[in-house]
Coordinates of C-alpha atoms in Angstrom, one line a residue:
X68 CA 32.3 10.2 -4.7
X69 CA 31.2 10.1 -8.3
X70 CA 27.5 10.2 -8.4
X71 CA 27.2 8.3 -11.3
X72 CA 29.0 5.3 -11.1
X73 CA 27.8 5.2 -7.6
X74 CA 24.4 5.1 -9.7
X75 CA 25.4 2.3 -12.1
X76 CA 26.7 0.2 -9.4
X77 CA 22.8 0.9 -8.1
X78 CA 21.1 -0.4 -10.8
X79 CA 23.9 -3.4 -10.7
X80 CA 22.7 -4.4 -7.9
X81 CA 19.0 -3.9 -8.4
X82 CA 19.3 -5.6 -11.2
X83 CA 19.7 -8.8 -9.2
X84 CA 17.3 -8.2 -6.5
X85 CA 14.6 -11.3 -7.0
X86 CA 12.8 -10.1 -3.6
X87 CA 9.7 -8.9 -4.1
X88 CA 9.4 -6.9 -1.1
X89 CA 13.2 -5.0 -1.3
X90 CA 11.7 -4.3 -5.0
X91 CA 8.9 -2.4 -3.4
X92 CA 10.6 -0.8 -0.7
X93 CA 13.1 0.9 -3.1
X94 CA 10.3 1.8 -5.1
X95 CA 8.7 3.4 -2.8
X96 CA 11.5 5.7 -1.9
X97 CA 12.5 6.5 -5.3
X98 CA 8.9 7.4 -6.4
X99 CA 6.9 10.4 -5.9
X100 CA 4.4 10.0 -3.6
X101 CA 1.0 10.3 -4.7
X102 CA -2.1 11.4 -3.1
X103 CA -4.6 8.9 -2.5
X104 CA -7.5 8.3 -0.5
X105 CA -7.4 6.3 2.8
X106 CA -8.4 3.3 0.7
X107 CA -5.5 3.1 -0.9
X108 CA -3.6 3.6 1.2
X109 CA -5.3 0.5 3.1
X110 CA -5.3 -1.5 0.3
X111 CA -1.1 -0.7 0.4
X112 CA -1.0 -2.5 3.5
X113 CA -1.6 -7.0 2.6
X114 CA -3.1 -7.1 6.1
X115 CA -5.3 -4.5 5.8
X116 CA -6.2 -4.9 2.1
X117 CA -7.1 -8.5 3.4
X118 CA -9.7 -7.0 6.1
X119 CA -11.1 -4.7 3.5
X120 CA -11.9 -7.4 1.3
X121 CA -13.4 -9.7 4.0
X122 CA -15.8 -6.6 5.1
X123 CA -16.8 -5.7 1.8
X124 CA -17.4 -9.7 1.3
X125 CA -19.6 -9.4 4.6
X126 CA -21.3 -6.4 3.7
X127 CA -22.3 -8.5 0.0
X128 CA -23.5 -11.3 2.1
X129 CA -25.8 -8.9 4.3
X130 CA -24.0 -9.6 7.3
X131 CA -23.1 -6.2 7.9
X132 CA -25.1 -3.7 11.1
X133 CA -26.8 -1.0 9.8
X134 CA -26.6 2.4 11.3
X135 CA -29.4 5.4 11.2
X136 CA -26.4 8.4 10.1
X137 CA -27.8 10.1 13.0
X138 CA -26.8 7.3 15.2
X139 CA -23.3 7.7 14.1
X140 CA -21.7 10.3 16.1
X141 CA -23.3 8.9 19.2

């Protein structure tokens, strides 16, 4: 196998890719992953990034509970 042309052919292909998500599935193999918080890697997720917004548009509205810290482990 020759590495590099098995690279060209690759990048070809890539090239022609008009799918959003196989875009950011290659991505994500090919990058190095990064550390992040659990936010982010929430807001990686569209489903979860959708509930995070929605509570922190809850919590601006004042409909969130509050809870005494000590209360929390309970």
């Amino acid at each position: 196998m020759d590495i590099q042309l098995e690279k060209i052919e690759l990048i070809k292909r890539l090239a022609d890719v008009d799918s959003e998500a196989i875009i950011s599935k290659v991505k994500a193999i090919l990058m190095p992953e990064k550390k992040g918080d659990e936010t982010d890697r929430l807001m990686a997720n569209a489903e979860l990034a959708k509930e995070v917004k929605q509570a922190r548009k809850d919590i601006k509205d004042g409909k969130g509970v509050k809870i005494d810290l000590k209360d929390l482990w309970k």
